[in-house]
PDB file of C-alpha atoms in Angstrom:
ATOM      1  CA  UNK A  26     114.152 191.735  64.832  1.00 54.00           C
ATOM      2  CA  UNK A  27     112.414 195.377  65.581  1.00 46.00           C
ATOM      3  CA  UNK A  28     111.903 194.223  68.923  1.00 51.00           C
ATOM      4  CA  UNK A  29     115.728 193.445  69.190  1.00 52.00           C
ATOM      5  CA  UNK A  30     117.124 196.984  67.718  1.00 51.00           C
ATOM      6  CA  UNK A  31     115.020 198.542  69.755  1.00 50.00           C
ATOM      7  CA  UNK A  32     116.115 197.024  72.507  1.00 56.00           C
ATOM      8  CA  UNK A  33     119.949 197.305  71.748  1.00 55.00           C
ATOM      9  CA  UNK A  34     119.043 201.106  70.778  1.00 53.00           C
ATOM     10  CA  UNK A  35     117.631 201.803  74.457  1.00 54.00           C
ATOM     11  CA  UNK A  36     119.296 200.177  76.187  1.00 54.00           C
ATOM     12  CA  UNK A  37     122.306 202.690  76.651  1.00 53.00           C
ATOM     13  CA  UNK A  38     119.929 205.289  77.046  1.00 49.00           C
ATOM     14  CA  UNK A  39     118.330 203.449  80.175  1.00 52.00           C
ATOM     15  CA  UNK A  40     121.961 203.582  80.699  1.00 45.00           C
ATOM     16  CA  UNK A  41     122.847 206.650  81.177  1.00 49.00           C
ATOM     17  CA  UNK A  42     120.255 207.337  83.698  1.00 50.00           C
ATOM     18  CA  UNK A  43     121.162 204.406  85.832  1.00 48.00           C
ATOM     19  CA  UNK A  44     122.962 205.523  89.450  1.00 43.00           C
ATOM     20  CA  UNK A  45     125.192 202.733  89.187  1.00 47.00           C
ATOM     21  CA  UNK A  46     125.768 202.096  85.170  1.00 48.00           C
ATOM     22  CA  UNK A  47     128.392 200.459  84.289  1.00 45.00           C
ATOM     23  CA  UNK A  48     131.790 201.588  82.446  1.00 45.00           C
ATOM     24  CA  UNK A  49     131.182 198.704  79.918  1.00 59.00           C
ATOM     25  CA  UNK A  50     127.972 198.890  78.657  1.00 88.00           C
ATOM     26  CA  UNK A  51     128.066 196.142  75.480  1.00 90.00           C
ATOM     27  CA  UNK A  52     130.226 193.708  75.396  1.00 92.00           C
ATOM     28  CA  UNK A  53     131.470 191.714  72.605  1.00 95.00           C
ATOM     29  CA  UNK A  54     132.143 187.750  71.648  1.00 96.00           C
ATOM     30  CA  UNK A  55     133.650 185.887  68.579  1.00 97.00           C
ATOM     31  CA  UNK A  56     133.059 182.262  69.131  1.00 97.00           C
ATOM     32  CA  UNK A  57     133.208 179.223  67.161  1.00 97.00           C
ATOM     33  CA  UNK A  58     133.977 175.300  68.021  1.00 97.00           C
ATOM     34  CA  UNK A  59     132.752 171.859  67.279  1.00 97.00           C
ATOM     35  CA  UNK A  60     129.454 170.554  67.523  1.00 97.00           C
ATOM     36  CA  UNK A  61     128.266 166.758  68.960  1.00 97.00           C
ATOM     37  CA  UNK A  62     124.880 166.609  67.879  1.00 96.00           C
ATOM     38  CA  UNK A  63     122.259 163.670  67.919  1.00 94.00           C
ATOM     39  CA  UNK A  64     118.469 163.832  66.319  1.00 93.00           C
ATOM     40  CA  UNK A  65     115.766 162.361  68.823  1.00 91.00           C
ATOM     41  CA  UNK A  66     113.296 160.192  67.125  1.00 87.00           C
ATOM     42  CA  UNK A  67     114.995 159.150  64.042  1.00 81.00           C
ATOM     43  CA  UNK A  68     116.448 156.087  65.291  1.00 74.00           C
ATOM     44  CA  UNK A  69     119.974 157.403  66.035  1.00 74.00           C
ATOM     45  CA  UNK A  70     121.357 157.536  69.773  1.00 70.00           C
ATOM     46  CA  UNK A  71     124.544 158.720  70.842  1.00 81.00           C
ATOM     47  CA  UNK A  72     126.347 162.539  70.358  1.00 87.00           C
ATOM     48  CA  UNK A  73     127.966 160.801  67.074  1.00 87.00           C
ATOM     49  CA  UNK A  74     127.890 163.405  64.536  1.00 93.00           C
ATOM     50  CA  UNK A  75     130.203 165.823  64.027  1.00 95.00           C
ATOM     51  CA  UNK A  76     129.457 169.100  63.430  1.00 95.00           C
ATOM     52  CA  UNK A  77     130.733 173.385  63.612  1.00 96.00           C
ATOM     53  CA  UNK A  78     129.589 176.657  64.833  1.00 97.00           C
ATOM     54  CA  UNK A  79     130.306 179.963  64.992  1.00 97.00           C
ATOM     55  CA  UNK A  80     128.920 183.299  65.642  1.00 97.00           C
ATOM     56  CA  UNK A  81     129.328 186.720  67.047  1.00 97.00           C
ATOM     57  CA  UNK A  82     127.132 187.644  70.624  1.00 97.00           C
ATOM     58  CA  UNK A  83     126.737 191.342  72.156  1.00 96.00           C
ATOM     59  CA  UNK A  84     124.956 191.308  75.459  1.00 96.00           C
ATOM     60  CA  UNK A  85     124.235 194.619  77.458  1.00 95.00           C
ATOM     61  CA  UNK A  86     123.643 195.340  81.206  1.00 95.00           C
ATOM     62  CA  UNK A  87     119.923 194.751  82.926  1.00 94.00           C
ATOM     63  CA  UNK A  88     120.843 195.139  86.466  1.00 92.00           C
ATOM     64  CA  UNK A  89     122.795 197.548  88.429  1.00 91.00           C
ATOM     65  CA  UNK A  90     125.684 196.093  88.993  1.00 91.00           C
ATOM     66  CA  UNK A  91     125.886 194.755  85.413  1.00 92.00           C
ATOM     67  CA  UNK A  92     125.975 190.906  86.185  1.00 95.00           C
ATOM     68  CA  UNK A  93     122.819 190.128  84.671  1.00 96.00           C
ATOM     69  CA  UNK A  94     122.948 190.371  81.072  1.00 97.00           C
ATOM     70  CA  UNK A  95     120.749 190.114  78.307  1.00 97.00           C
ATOM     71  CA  UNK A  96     122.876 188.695  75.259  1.00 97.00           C
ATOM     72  CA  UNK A  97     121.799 188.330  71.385  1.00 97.00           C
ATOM     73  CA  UNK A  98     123.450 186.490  69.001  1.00 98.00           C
ATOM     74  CA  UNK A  99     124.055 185.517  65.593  1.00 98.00           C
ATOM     75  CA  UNK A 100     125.930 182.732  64.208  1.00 97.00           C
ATOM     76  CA  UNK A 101     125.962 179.158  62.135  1.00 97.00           C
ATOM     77  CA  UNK A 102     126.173 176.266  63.259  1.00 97.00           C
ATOM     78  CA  UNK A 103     125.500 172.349  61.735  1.00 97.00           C
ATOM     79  CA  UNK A 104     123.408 169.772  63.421  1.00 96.00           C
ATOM     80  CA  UNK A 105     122.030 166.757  62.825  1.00 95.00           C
ATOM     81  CA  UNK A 106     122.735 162.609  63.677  1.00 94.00           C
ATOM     82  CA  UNK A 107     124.840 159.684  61.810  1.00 92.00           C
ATOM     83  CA  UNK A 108     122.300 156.189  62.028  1.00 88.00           C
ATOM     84  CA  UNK A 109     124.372 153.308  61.144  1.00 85.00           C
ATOM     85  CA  UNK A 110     123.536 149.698  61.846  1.00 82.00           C
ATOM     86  CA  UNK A 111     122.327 146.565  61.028  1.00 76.00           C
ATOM     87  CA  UNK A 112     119.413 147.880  58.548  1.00 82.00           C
ATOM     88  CA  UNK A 113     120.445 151.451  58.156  1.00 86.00           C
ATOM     89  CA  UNK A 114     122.985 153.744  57.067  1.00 90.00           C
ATOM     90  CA  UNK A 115     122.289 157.428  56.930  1.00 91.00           C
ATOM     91  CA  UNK A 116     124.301 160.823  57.553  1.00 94.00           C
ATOM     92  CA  UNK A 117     121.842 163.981  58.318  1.00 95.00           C
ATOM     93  CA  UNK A 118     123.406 167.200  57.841  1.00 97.00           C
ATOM     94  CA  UNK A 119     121.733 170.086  58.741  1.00 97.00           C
ATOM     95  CA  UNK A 120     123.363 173.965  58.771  1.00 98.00           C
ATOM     96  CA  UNK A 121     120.992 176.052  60.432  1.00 98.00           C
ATOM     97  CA  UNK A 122     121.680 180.426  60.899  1.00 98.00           C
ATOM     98  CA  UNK A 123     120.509 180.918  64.637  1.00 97.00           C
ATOM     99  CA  UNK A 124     119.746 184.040  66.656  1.00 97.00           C
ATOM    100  CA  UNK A 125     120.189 182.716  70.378  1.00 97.00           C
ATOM    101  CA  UNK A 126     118.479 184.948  73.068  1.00 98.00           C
ATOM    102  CA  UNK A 127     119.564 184.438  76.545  1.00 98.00           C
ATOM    103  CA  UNK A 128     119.766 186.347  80.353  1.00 98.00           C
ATOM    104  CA  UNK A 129     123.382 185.679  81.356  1.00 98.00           C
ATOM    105  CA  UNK A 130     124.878 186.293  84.593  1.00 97.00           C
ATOM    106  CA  UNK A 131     128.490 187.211  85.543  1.00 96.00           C
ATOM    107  CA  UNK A 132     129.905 185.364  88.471  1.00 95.00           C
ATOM    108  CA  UNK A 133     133.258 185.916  90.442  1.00 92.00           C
ATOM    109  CA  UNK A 134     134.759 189.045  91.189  1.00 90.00           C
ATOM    110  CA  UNK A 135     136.223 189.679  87.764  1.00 90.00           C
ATOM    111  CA  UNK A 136     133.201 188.462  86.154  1.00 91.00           C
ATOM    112  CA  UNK A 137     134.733 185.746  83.963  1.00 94.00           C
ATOM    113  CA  UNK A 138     132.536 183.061  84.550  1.00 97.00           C
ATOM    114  CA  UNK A 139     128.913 183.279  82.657  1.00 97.00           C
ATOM    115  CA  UNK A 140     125.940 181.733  83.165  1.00 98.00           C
ATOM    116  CA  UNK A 141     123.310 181.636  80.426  1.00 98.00           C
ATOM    117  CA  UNK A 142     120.021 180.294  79.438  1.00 98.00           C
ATOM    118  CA  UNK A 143     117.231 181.333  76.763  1.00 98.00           C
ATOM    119  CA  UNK A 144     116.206 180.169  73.104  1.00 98.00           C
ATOM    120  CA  UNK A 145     117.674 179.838  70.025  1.00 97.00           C
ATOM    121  CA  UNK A 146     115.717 180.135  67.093  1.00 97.00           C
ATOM    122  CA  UNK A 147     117.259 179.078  63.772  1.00 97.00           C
ATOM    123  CA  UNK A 148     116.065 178.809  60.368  1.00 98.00           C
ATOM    124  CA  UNK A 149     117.481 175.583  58.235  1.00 98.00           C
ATOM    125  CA  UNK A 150     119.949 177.125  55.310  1.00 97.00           C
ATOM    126  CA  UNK A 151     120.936 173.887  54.152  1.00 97.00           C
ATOM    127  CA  UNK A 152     119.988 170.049  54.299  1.00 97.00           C
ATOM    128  CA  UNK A 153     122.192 167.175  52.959  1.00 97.00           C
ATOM    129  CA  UNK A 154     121.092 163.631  53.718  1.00 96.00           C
ATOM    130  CA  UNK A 155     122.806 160.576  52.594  1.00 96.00           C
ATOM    131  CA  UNK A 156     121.822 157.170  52.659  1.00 94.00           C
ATOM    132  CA  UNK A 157     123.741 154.078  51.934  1.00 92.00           C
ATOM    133  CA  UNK A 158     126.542 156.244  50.695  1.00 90.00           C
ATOM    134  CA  UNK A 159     124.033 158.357  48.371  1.00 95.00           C
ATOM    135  CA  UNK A 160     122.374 161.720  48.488  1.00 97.00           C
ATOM    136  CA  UNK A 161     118.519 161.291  49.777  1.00 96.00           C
ATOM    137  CA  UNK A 162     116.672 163.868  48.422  1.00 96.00           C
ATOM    138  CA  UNK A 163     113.201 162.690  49.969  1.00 94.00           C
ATOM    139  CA  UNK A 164     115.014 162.786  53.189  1.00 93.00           C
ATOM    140  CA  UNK A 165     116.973 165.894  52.881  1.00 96.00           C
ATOM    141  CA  UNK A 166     113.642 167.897  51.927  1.00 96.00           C
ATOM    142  CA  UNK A 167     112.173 166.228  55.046  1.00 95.00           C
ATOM    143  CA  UNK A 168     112.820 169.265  57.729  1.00 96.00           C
ATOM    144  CA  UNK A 169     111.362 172.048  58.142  1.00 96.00           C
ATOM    145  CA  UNK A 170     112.608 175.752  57.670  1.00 96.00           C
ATOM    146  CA  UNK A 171     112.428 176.998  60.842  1.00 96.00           C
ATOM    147  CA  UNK A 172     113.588 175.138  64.377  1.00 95.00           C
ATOM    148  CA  UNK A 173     111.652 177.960  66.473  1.00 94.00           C
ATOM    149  CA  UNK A 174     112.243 176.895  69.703  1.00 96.00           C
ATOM    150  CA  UNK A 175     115.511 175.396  70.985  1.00 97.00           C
ATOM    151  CA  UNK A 176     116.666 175.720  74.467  1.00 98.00           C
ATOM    152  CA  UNK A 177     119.805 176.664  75.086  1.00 97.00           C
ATOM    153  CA  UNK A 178     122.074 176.419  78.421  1.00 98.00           C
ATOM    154  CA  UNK A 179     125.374 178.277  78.032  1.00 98.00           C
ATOM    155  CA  UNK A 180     128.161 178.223  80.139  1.00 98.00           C
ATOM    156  CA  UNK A 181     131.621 180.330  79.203  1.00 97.00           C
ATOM    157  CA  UNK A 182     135.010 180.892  81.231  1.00 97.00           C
ATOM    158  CA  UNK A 183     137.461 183.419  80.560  1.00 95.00           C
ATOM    159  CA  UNK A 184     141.584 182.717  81.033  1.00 94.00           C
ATOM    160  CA  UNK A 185     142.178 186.153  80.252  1.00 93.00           C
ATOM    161  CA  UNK A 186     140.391 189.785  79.134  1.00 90.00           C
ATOM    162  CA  UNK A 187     140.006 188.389  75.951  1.00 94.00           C
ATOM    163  CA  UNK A 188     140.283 184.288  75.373  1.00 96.00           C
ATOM    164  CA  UNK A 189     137.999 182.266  77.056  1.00 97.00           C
ATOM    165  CA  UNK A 190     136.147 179.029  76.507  1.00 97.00           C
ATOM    166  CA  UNK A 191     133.010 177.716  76.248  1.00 97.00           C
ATOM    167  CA  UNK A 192     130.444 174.852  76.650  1.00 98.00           C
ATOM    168  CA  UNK A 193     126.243 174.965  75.337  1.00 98.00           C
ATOM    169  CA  UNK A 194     123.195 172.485  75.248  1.00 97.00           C
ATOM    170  CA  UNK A 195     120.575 172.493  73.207  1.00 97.00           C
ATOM    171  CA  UNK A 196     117.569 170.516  72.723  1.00 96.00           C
ATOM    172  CA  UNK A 197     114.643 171.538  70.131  1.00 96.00           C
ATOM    173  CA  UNK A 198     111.277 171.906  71.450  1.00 96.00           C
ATOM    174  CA  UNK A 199     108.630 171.847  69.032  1.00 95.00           C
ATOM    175  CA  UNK A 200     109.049 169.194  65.854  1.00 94.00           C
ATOM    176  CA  UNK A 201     111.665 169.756  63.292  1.00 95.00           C
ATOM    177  CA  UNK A 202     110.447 167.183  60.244  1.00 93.00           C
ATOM    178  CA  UNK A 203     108.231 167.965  57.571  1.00 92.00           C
ATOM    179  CA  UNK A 204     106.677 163.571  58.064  1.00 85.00           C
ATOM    180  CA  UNK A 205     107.333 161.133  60.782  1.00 75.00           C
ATOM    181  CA  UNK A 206     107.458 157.378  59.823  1.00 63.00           C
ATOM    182  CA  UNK A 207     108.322 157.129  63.812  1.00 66.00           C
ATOM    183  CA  UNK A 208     109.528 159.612  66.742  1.00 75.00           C
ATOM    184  CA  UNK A 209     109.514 160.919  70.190  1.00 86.00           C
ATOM    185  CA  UNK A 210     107.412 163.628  71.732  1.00 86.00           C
ATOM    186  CA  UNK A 211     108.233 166.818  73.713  1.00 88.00           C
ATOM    187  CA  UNK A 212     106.161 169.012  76.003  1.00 86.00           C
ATOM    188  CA  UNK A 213     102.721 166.917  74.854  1.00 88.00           C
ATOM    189  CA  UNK A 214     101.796 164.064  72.721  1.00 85.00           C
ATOM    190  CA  UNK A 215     100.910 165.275  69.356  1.00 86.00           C
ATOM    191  CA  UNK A 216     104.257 167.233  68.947  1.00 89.00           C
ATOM    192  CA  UNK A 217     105.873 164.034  67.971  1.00 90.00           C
ATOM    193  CA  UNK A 218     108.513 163.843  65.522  1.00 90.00           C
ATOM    194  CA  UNK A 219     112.312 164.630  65.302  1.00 92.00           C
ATOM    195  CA  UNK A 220     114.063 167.065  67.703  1.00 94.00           C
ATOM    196  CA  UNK A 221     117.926 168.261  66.857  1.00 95.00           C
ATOM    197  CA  UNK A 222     119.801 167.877  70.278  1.00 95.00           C
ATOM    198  CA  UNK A 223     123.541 168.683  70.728  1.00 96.00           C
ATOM    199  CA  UNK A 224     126.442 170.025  72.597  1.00 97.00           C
ATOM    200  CA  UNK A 225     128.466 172.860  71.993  1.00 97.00           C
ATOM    201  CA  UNK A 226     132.058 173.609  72.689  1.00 97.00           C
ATOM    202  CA  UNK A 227     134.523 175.930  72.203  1.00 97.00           C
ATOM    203  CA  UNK A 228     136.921 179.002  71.961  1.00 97.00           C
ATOM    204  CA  UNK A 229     136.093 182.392  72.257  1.00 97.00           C
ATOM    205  CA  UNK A 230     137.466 185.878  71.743  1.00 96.00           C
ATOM    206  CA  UNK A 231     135.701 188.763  73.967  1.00 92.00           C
ATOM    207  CA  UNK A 232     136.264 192.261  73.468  1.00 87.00           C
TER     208      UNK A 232
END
């Protein structure tokens, strides 16, 4: 978090003595939308569960022309899977707060069409499992505090100055339960376990 405000603080310094700077140099973003999330490894398939998000995104200039962005962001947002069949019935909710980091890039002549990718970090707030109908407490202490290492692809439109909309992916990394009776893997075999994956979309309000 240092790291960031001293980034945001420079950067319109750096600014200032750029040939080419920008009139704009932050801009600003209200989003928020539905989720369509799925958990890898616990048995579940399918974007079946239902989830929300919404957060507020600066992003500043890192070329001259101001097309490539860096963008920070802070927001809510609920994942997690719904398992239901023959031998198991079992709603994971999971809100995490997430901080996604990403270098965007403006397209078209007006700019309105961004291109991002990057991480998004987020630590688990709350977890509410059900099975059968009935809150799992074994289950819903089962995940661990901090998903440190989604990736996220972000793509966003704008109709107008200010309205636009918008559609993410992300897919977790590195293991996100606490014990594994089974799983999948990512990157290498002994980070097995459960991996929140989901897609994002939505409205949002630039400024």
């Amino acid at each position: 978090m240092l790291v960031l405000f001293a980034l945001l603080l420079s950067s319109p310094a750096e600014a200032q003595r750029n040939k080419h700077k920008s009139s704009r140099q932050f801009d600003f973003e209200l989003r928020g939308g539905l989720n369509f999330c799925q958990i890898d490894g616990d048995a579940s398939a399918h974007f079946n569960k239902i989830g929300f998000h919404g957060g507020f995104n600066t992003s500043f200039p890192i070329s001259d022309d101001a097309r490539w962005r860096f963008l920070v962001e802070i927001g809510l947002t609920q994942k997690g899977s719904r398992i239901n069949n023959s031998t198991l019935d079992r709603n994971i909710s999971l809100l995490y707060v997430e901080v996604p980091l990403m270098i965007a890039y403006d397209f078209l002549e007006d700019k309105n069409f961004r291109a991002a990718f990057g991480i998004a970090p987020a630590i688990l707030a709350h977890a509410h499992v059900t099975t059968d109908g009935s809150y799992d407490a074994p289950q819903s202490e089962n995940y661990k505090r901090l998903d440190a290492l989604p990736v996220c692809v972000s793509l966003r439109y704008r109709f107008t100055d200010h309205i636009g909309i918008d559609l993410r992916w992300y897919n977790s990394m590195l293991n996100t339960a606490i014990e594994n009776g089974s799983g999948t893997y990512r990157i290498f075999r002994s980070n097995k376990g459960q991996f929140n994956r989901l897609i994002q979309a939505g409205i949002t309000l630039c400024f």
